[in-house]
mmCIF file of C-alpha atoms and ligand atoms in Angstrom:
data_model
loop_
_atom_site.group_PDB
_atom_site.id
_atom_site.type_symbol
_atom_site.label_atom_id
_atom_site.label_comp_id
_atom_site.label_asym_id
_atom_site.label_seq_id
_atom_site.Cartn_x
_atom_site.Cartn_y
_atom_site.Cartn_z
ATOM 1 C CA MET A 1 5.324 -11.441 -14.744
ATOM 2 C CA LYS A 2 5.144 -12.233 -11.004
ATOM 3 C CA SER A 3 3.903 -9.920 -9.009
ATOM 4 C CA GLN A 4 6.670 -7.921 -7.212
ATOM 5 C CA ILE A 5 3.448 -6.439 -4.722
ATOM 6 C CA SER A 6 0.731 -7.358 -3.013
ATOM 7 C CA ILE A 7 -2.201 -6.144 -2.293
ATOM 8 C CA ILE A 8 -4.251 -7.178 0.459
ATOM 9 C CA MET A 9 -7.491 -5.600 2.087
ATOM 10 C CA GLY A 10 -10.185 -7.512 4.329
ATOM 11 C CA SER A 11 -13.252 -6.398 2.969
ATOM 12 C CA ASP A 12 -14.708 -6.274 -0.357
ATOM 13 C CA SER A 13 -15.826 -3.038 0.642
ATOM 14 C CA ASP A 14 -12.562 -1.488 0.890
ATOM 15 C CA LEU A 15 -11.985 -2.430 -2.417
ATOM 16 C CA ALA A 16 -13.220 0.864 -3.724
ATOM 17 C CA LYS A 17 -10.236 2.725 -1.751
ATOM 18 C CA MET A 18 -7.936 0.261 -2.552
ATOM 19 C CA LYS A 19 -7.853 1.203 -6.172
ATOM 20 C CA ASP A 20 -5.203 3.932 -6.001
ATOM 21 C CA ALA A 21 -2.760 1.786 -5.358
ATOM 22 C CA GLY A 22 -2.953 -0.632 -8.113
ATOM 23 C CA GLN A 23 -3.194 2.592 -10.515
ATOM 24 C CA VAL A 24 0.163 3.825 -9.310
ATOM 25 C CA LEU A 25 2.088 0.641 -9.427
ATOM 26 C CA LYS A 26 -0.268 0.186 -13.553
ATOM 27 C CA GLU A 27 1.269 3.214 -13.934
ATOM 28 C CA PHE A 28 4.667 2.536 -13.218
ATOM 29 C CA GLY A 29 4.762 -0.680 -14.311
ATOM 30 C CA VAL A 30 5.104 -3.018 -11.582
ATOM 31 C CA PRO A 31 3.448 -5.713 -11.650
ATOM 32 C CA TYR A 32 1.057 -6.892 -8.198
ATOM 33 C CA GLU A 33 -1.880 -9.109 -7.154
ATOM 34 C CA ILE A 34 -5.390 -7.710 -4.994
ATOM 35 C CA LYS A 35 -6.897 -10.266 -3.164
ATOM 36 C CA ILE A 36 -9.114 -9.998 -0.488
ATOM 37 C CA VAL A 37 -7.417 -11.897 3.171
ATOM 38 C CA SER A 38 -9.641 -10.940 6.345
ATOM 39 C CA ALA A 39 -7.672 -10.787 9.827
ATOM 40 C CA HIS A 40 -11.599 -11.831 11.630
ATOM 41 C CA ARG A 41 -13.177 -13.607 8.999
ATOM 42 C CA THR A 42 -10.511 -15.348 7.354
ATOM 43 C CA PRO A 43 -7.525 -16.300 10.776
ATOM 44 C CA LYS A 44 -6.219 -19.312 8.854
ATOM 45 C CA LEU A 45 -6.006 -17.489 4.990
ATOM 46 C CA MET A 46 -4.284 -14.622 6.347
ATOM 47 C CA TYR A 47 -1.676 -16.669 7.636
ATOM 48 C CA LYS A 48 -1.127 -19.175 4.996
ATOM 49 C CA TYR A 49 -0.991 -15.941 3.030
ATOM 50 C CA ALA A 50 1.674 -13.966 4.993
ATOM 51 C CA GLU A 51 3.693 -17.211 5.559
ATOM 52 C CA GLU A 52 4.008 -18.501 1.589
ATOM 53 C CA ALA A 53 3.776 -14.427 0.139
ATOM 54 C CA GLU A 54 7.839 -14.152 0.234
ATOM 55 C CA ASN A 55 8.252 -17.891 -1.167
ATOM 56 C CA ARG A 56 6.082 -17.171 -3.965
ATOM 57 C CA GLY A 57 8.637 -13.699 -4.758
ATOM 58 C CA ILE A 58 6.074 -10.686 -3.043
ATOM 59 C CA GLU A 59 8.661 -7.954 -2.183
ATOM 60 C CA ILE A 60 6.452 -5.525 -0.465
ATOM 61 C CA ILE A 61 2.458 -6.020 0.600
ATOM 62 C CA ILE A 62 0.464 -3.737 0.948
ATOM 63 C CA ALA A 63 -2.419 -4.432 3.444
ATOM 64 C CA ALA A 64 -5.567 -1.992 4.248
ATOM 65 C CA ALA A 65 -8.513 -2.397 6.596
ATOM 66 C CA GLY A 66 -10.580 -0.704 8.972
ATOM 67 C CA GLY A 67 -13.082 -1.276 12.516
ATOM 68 C CA ALA A 68 -10.622 -3.040 14.052
ATOM 69 C CA ALA A 69 -7.423 -3.246 11.522
ATOM 70 C CA HIS A 70 -5.895 -5.914 12.684
ATOM 71 C CA LEU A 71 -4.481 -7.661 8.601
ATOM 72 C CA PRO A 72 -1.868 -5.501 8.660
ATOM 73 C CA GLY A 73 -0.245 -6.011 11.538
ATOM 74 C CA MET A 74 -0.596 -9.583 12.040
ATOM 75 C CA VAL A 75 0.747 -10.205 8.753
ATOM 76 C CA ALA A 76 3.955 -8.160 9.603
ATOM 77 C CA SER A 77 4.141 -10.230 13.263
ATOM 78 C CA ILE A 78 4.513 -13.241 10.028
ATOM 79 C CA SER A 79 5.932 -12.633 7.842
ATOM 80 C CA ASP A 80 9.413 -10.675 7.312
ATOM 81 C CA LEU A 81 8.317 -8.704 4.602
ATOM 82 C CA PRO A 82 8.097 -5.222 4.479
ATOM 83 C CA VAL A 83 4.009 -4.420 5.242
ATOM 84 C CA ILE A 84 2.235 -0.083 4.533
ATOM 85 C CA GLY A 85 -1.195 -0.254 5.942
ATOM 86 C CA VAL A 86 -3.714 1.223 5.169
ATOM 87 C CA PRO A 87 -6.225 2.711 7.715
ATOM 88 C CA ILE A 88 -9.996 2.445 5.649
ATOM 89 C CA ASN A 89 -12.224 5.163 6.709
ATOM 90 C CA HIS A 90 -15.144 2.320 7.670
ATOM 91 C CA ASN A 91 -17.823 5.928 7.658
ATOM 92 C CA LYS A 92 -17.406 4.739 11.569
ATOM 93 C CA LEU A 93 -15.027 6.925 13.985
ATOM 94 C CA GLU A 94 -13.490 8.350 10.522
ATOM 95 C CA GLY A 95 -11.059 5.978 9.967
ATOM 96 C CA ILE A 96 -9.062 7.276 13.099
ATOM 97 C CA ASP A 97 -10.033 3.757 15.375
ATOM 98 C CA ALA A 98 -8.283 2.095 12.190
ATOM 99 C CA LEU A 99 -5.624 4.960 11.635
ATOM 100 C CA LEU A 100 -4.773 3.895 15.876
ATOM 101 C CA SER A 101 -5.483 0.059 15.003
ATOM 102 C CA ILE A 102 -2.470 0.085 12.330
ATOM 103 C CA ALA A 103 0.463 3.095 13.578
ATOM 104 C CA GLN A 104 -0.036 1.520 16.989
ATOM 105 C CA MET A 105 2.509 -1.225 16.999
ATOM 106 C CA PRO A 106 4.412 -3.059 19.730
ATOM 107 C CA LYS A 107 8.152 -2.431 19.606
ATOM 108 C CA GLY A 108 9.482 -4.953 16.680
ATOM 109 C CA VAL A 109 7.263 -5.102 14.613
ATOM 110 C CA PRO A 110 6.550 -2.499 12.376
ATOM 111 C CA VAL A 111 3.900 -1.012 9.748
ATOM 112 C CA ALA A 112 4.487 1.876 7.499
ATOM 113 C CA THR A 113 1.153 3.316 8.946
ATOM 114 C CA MET A 114 -0.319 5.720 5.197
ATOM 115 C CA ALA A 115 -2.707 8.405 6.029
ATOM 116 C CA VAL A 116 -6.180 7.002 6.602
ATOM 117 C CA ASP A 117 -7.985 6.115 2.464
ATOM 118 C CA ASN A 118 -4.821 7.442 1.522
ATOM 119 C CA SER A 119 -3.406 3.932 -0.706
ATOM 120 C CA TYR A 120 -2.319 5.907 -3.669
ATOM 121 C CA ASN A 121 1.037 7.346 -1.364
ATOM 122 C CA ALA A 122 1.253 3.368 -0.325
ATOM 123 C CA GLY A 123 1.850 1.982 -3.376
ATOM 124 C CA LEU A 124 4.213 4.934 -3.989
ATOM 125 C CA LEU A 125 5.644 3.958 -0.845
ATOM 126 C CA ALA A 126 6.466 0.542 -2.409
ATOM 127 C CA ILE A 127 7.174 1.901 -5.784
ATOM 128 C CA ARG A 128 9.910 4.089 -4.252
ATOM 129 C CA MET A 129 11.048 0.996 -1.902
ATOM 130 C CA LEU A 130 11.317 -0.957 -5.307
ATOM 131 C CA ALA A 131 13.739 1.843 -6.893
ATOM 132 C CA ARG A 132 16.787 1.591 -4.560
ATOM 133 C CA PHE A 133 17.466 -1.954 -6.414
ATOM 134 C CA ASN A 134 16.122 -0.759 -9.572
ATOM 135 C CA PRO A 135 17.850 2.364 -12.284
ATOM 136 C CA LYS A 136 15.145 2.696 -14.391
ATOM 137 C CA LEU A 137 11.620 2.440 -11.218
ATOM 138 C CA LYS A 138 14.349 5.075 -9.728
ATOM 139 C CA GLN A 139 14.021 7.404 -13.398
ATOM 140 C CA LYS A 140 10.491 7.007 -13.244
ATOM 141 C CA LEU A 141 10.376 7.756 -9.879
ATOM 142 C CA ARG A 142 12.183 11.411 -10.423
ATOM 143 C CA ALA A 143 9.974 12.094 -13.694
ATOM 144 C CA TYR A 144 6.943 11.740 -11.911
ATOM 145 C CA LYS A 145 8.293 13.500 -9.412
ATOM 146 C CA SER A 146 8.852 16.269 -11.690
ATOM 147 C CA LYS A 147 5.545 16.311 -12.843
ATOM 148 C CA LEU A 148 4.717 17.434 -9.283
ATOM 149 C CA GLN A 149 6.872 20.463 -9.595
ATOM 150 C CA THR A 150 5.892 21.728 -13.389
ATOM 151 C CA LYS A 151 2.307 21.229 -12.138
ATOM 152 C CA VAL A 152 2.807 23.834 -8.889
ATOM 153 C CA LYS A 153 4.676 26.112 -11.510
ATOM 154 C CA ILE A 154 1.854 26.051 -13.396
ATOM 155 C CA ALA A 155 -0.451 27.159 -10.177
ATOM 156 C CA ASN A 156 1.625 29.565 -9.115
ATOM 157 C CA GLN A 157 2.070 31.297 -12.936
ATOM 158 C CA LYS A 158 -2.228 31.150 -13.207
ATOM 159 C CA LEU A 159 -1.938 32.655 -9.952
ATOM 160 C CA GLY A 160 0.231 35.750 -11.254
ATOM 161 C CA LYS A 161 -2.075 36.392 -13.952
HETATM 162 C C1 RP5 B 201 -12.711 -4.569 8.262
HETATM 163 O O1 RP5 B 201 -13.854 -4.706 8.638
HETATM 164 C C2 RP5 B 201 -12.505 -4.315 6.802
HETATM 165 O O2 RP5 B 201 -11.034 -4.202 6.258
HETATM 166 C C3 RP5 B 201 -13.400 -3.881 6.546
HETATM 167 O O3 RP5 B 201 -12.839 -2.040 6.062
HETATM 168 C C4 RP5 B 201 -14.575 -3.441 7.639
HETATM 169 C C5 RP5 B 201 -16.067 -3.731 7.347
HETATM 170 O O4 RP5 B 201 -16.134 -5.108 6.812
HETATM 171 P P1 RP5 B 201 -17.240 -5.293 5.729
HETATM 172 O O5 RP5 B 201 -18.112 -5.606 6.922
HETATM 173 O O6 RP5 B 201 -17.402 -4.181 5.139
HETATM 174 O O7 RP5 B 201 -17.039 -6.300 5.250
HETATM 175 O O8 RP5 B 201 -11.980 -6.267 8.704
#
């Protein structure tokens, strides 16, 4: 099955934090690919990857990076696809460096920026985007949201005892 979502990250040291994005896509049955593509260490690969992603059938790119996190913004400048950025806490400045690098994009080149290390929400946001045009996925999302509500209900019942 062709991958609909691309998960890319600047280094294999980001991988552990990006697993949640893959996990949630897997749970919803959305095919994805995952790769290391560094804006600073492999700029030519990044350019080629971003330029070709749409023609390969990718619909949304989730891009993660830590520190001077240029990958999501650069990929958004090259590709027309929606880009979801995940700032990684690389144990320096608590990830604020990456958060600001990814969020503070200039007008005209948007990146949907997640909370630091929150690749789970990046996966879920990608699913919400796809669900706009995919009724089966929409149904799964509804079931997911209702499970969230049940969890809170059970937690409240326990508090009441
Ligand atoms: C960024 O630099 C990567 O996304 C990673 O978060 C950070 C450090 O990379 P390594 O030195 O651990 O490979 O480009």
